[in-house]
C-alpha atoms as an extended CHARMM CRD file, in Angstrom:
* protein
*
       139  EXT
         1         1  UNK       CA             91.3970000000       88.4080000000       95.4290000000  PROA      1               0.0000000000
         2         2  UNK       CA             91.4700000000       86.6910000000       91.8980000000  PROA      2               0.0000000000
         3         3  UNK       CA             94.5140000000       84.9450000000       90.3840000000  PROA      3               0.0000000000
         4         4  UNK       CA             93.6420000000       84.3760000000       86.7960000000  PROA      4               0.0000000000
         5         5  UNK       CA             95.7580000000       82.8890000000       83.7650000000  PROA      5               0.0000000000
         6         6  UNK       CA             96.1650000000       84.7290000000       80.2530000000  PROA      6               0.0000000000
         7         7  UNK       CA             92.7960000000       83.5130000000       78.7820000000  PROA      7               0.0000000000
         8         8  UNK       CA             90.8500000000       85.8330000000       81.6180000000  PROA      8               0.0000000000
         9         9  UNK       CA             90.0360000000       82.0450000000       82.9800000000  PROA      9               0.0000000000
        10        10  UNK       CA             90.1090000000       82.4780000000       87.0940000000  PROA      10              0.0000000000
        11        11  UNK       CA             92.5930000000       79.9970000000       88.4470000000  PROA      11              0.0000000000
        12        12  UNK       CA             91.8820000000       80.7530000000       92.3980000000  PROA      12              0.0000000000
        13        13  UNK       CA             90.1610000000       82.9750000000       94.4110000000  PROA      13              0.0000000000
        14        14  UNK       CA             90.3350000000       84.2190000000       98.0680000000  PROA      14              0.0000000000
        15        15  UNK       CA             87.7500000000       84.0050000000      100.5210000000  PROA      15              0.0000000000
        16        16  UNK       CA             85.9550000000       87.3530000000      101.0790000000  PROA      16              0.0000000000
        17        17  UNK       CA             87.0420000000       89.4840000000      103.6970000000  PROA      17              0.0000000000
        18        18  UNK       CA             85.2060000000       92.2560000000      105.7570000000  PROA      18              0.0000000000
        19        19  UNK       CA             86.1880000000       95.7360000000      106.1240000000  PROA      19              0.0000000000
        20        20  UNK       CA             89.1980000000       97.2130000000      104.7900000000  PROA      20              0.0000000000
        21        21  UNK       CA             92.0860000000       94.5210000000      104.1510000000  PROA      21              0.0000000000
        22        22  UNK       CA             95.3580000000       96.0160000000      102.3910000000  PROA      22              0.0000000000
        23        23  UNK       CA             96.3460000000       93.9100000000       99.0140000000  PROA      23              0.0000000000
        24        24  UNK       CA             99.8820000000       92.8560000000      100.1800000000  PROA      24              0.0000000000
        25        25  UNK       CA             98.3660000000       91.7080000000      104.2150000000  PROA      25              0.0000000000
        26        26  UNK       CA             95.2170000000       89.4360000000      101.8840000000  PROA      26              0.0000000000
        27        27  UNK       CA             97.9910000000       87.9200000000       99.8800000000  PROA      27              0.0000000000
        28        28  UNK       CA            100.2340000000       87.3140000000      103.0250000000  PROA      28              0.0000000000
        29        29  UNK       CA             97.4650000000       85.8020000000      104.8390000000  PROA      29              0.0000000000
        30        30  UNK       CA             95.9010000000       83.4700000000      101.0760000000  PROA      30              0.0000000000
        31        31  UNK       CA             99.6960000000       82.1290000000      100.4580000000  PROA      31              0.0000000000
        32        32  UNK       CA             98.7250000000       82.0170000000       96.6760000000  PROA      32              0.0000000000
        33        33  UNK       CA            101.8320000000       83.5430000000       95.1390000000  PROA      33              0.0000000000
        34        34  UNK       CA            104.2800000000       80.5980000000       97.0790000000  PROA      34              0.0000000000
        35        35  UNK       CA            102.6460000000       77.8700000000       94.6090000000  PROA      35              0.0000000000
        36        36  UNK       CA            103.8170000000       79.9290000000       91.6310000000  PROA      36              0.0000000000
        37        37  UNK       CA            106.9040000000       78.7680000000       90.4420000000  PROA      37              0.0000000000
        38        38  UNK       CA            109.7490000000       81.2340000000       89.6630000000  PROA      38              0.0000000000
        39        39  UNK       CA            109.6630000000       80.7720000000       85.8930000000  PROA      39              0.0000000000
        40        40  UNK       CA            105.8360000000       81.9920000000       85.4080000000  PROA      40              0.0000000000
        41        41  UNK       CA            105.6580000000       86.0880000000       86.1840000000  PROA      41              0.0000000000
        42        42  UNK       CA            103.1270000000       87.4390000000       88.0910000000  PROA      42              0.0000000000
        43        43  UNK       CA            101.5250000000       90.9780000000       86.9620000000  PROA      43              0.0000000000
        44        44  UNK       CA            100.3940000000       93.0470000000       90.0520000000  PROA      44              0.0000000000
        45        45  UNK       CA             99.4730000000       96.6350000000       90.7370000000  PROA      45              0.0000000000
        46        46  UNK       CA            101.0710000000       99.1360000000       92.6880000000  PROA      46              0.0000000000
        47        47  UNK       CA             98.3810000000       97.2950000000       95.9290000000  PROA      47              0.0000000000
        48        48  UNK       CA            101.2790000000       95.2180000000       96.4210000000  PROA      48              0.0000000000
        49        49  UNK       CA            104.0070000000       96.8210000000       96.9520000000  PROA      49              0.0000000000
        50        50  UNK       CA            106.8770000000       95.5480000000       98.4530000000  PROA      50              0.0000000000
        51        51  UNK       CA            106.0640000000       92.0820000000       97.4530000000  PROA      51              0.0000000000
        52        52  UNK       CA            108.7340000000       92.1670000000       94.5610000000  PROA      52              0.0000000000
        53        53  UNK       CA            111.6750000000       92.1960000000       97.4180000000  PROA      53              0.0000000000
        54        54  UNK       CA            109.8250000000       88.6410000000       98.5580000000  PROA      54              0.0000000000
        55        55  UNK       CA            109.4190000000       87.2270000000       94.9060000000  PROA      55              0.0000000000
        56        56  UNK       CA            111.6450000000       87.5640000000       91.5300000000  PROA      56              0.0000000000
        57        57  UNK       CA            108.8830000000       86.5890000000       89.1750000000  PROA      57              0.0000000000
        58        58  UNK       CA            106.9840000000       90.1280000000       90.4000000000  PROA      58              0.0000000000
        59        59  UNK       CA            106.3790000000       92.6690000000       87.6490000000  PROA      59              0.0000000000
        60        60  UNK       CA            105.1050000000       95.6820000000       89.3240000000  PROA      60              0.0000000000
        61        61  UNK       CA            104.6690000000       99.4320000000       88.1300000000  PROA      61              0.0000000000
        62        62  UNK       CA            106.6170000000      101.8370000000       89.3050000000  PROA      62              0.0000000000
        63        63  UNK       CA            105.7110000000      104.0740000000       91.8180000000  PROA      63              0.0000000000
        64        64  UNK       CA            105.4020000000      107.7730000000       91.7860000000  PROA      64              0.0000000000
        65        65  UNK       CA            108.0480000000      108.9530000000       94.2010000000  PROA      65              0.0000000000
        66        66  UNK       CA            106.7880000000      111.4600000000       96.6210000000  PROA      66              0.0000000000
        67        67  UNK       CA            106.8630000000      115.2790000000       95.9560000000  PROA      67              0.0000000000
        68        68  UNK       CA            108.4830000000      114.2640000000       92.6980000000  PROA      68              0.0000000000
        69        69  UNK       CA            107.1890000000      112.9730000000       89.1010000000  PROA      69              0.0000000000
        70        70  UNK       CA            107.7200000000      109.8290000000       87.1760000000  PROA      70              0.0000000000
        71        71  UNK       CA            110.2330000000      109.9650000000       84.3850000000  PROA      71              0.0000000000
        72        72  UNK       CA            108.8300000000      109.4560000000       81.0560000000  PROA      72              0.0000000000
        73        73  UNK       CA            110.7610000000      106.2280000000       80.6050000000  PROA      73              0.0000000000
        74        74  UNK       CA            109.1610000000      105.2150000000       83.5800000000  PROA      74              0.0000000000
        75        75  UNK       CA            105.6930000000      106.5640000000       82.2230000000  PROA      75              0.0000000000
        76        76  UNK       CA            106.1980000000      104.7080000000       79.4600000000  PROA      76              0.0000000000
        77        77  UNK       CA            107.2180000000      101.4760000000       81.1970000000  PROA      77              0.0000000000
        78        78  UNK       CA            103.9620000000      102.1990000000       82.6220000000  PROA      78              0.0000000000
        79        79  UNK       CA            101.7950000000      101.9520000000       80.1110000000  PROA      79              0.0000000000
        80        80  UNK       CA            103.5930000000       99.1470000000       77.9400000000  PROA      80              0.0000000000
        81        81  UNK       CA            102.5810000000       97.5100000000       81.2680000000  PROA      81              0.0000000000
        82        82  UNK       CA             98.8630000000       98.1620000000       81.6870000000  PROA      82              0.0000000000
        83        83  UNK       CA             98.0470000000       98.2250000000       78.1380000000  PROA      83              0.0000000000
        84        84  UNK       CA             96.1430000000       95.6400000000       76.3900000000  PROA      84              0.0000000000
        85        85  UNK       CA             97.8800000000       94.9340000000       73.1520000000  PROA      85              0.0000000000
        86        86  UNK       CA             97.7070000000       91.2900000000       71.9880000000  PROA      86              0.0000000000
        87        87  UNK       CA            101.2110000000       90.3470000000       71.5800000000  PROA      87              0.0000000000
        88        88  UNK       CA            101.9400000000       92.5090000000       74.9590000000  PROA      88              0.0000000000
        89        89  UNK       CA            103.5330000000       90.4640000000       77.7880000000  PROA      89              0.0000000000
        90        90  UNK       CA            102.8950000000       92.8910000000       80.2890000000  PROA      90              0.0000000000
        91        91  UNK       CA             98.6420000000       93.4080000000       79.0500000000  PROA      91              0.0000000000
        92        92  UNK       CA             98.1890000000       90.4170000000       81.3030000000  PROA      92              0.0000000000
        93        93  UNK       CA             96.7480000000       92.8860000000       84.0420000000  PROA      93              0.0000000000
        94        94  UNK       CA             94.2670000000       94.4290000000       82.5280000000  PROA      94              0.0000000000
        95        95  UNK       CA             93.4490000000       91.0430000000       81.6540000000  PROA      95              0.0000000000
        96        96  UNK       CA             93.3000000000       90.0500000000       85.0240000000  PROA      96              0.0000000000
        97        97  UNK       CA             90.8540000000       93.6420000000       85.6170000000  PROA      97              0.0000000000
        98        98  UNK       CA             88.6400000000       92.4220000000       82.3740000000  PROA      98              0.0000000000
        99        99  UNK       CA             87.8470000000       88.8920000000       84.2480000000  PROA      99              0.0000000000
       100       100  UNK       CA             87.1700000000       90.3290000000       87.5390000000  PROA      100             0.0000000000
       101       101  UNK       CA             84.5040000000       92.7780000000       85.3010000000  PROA      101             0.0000000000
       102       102  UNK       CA             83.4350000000       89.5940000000       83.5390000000  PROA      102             0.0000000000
       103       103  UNK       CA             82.6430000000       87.7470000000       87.0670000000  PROA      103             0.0000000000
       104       104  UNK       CA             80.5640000000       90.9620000000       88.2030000000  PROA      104             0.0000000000
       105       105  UNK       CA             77.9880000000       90.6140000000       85.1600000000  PROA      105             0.0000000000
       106       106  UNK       CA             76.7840000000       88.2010000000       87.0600000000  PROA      106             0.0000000000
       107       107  UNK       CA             74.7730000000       90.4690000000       89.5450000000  PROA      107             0.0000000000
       108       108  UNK       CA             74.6200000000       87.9140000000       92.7250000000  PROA      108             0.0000000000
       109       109  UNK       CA             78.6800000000       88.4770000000       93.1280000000  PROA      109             0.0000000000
       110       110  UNK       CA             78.3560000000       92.1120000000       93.7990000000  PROA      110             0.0000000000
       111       111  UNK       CA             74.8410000000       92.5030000000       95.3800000000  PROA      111             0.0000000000
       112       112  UNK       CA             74.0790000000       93.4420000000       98.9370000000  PROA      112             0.0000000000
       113       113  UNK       CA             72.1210000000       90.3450000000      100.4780000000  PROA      113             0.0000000000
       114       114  UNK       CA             70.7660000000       90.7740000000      103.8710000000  PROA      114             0.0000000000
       115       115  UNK       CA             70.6920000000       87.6540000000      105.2690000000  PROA      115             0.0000000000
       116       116  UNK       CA             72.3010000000       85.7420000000      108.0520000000  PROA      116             0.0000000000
       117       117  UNK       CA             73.5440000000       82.3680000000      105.8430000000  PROA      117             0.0000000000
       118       118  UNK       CA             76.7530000000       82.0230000000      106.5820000000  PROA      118             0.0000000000
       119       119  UNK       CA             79.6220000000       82.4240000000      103.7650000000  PROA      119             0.0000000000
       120       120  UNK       CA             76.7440000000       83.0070000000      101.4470000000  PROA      120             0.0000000000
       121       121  UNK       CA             78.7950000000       85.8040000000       99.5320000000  PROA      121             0.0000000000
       122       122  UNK       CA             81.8770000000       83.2440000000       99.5380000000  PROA      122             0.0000000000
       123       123  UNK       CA             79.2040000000       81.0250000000       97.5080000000  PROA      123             0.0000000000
       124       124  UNK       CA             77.6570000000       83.3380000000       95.2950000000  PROA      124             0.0000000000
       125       125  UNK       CA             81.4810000000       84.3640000000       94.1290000000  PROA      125             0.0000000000
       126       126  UNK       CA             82.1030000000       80.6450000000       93.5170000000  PROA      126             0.0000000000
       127       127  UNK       CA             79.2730000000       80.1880000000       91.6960000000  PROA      127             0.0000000000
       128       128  UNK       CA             79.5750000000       83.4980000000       89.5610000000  PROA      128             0.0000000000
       129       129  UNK       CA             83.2190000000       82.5770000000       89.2790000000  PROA      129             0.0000000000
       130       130  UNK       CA             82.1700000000       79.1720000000       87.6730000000  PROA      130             0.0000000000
       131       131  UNK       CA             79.8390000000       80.1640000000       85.1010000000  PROA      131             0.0000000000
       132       132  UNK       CA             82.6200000000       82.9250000000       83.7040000000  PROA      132             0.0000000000
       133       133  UNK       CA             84.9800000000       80.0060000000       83.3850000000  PROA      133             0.0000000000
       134       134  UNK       CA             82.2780000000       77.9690000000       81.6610000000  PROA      134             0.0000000000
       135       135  UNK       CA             81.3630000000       80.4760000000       79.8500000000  PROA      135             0.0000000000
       136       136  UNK       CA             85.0810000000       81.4420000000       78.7330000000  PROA      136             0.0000000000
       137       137  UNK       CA             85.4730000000       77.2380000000       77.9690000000  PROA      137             0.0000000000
       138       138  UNK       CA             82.0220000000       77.1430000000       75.7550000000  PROA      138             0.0000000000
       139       139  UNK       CA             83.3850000000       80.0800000000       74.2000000000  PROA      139             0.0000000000
């Protein structure tokens, strides 16, 4: 899981976790949206719902209801909020998409090492996470 600020820079990242972990039960478990104050919103996708009845800084798509379509305000709402325009408040998660892309250029995040070091994929996701900040900084 990667929390990152408008300038694609990563500001923290979860350890990795094996097997199939729902969004919402990772963030439970991390604790990384109770050191975000109130004032700063916090773009998510639909992998967390429910977590905007915990928070009021959560801005969250909304949800196709079931056996029923979305509204075309609502469609609309949708895509202000996943679209990447500069002066767009609600681009910031695509943002958030394009520096989770940027970290997996570097090929050692997202390869399959067979070894038996422990938290060696925690480390190589450090380390790739690292050199996308530097390289965002030198930039």
């Amino acid at each position: 899981m990667v929390m990152s600020d408008q300038n694609k820079r990563v500001l923290a990242l979860s350890i990795a976790r094996e097997g199939k972990v729902h969004d919402k039960r990772q963030l439970d478990a991390e604790k990384l949206v109770d050191c975000v104050p109130d004032e700063v919103p916090i773009h998510v996708d639909l992998g967390f719902q429910g977590l905007q009845k915990e928070f009021v800084n959560i801005l969250i798509p909304d949800k196709k209801p079931r056996g029923k379509e979305l509204t075309e305000q609502q469609k609309q709402s949708n895509r202000e909020k996943s679209s990447d325009v500069f002066d767009n408040p609600f681009g910031e998660r695509v943002k958030c998409e394009h520096t989770i892309s940027g970290i997996k250029r570097y090929k050692a995040a997202t390869a399959v090492s067979r070894n038996h070091i422990l938290d060696l994929d925690d480390r190589f996701m450090l380390l790739a996470t690292g050199l996308w900040n530097f390289y965002l900084m030198a930039a």
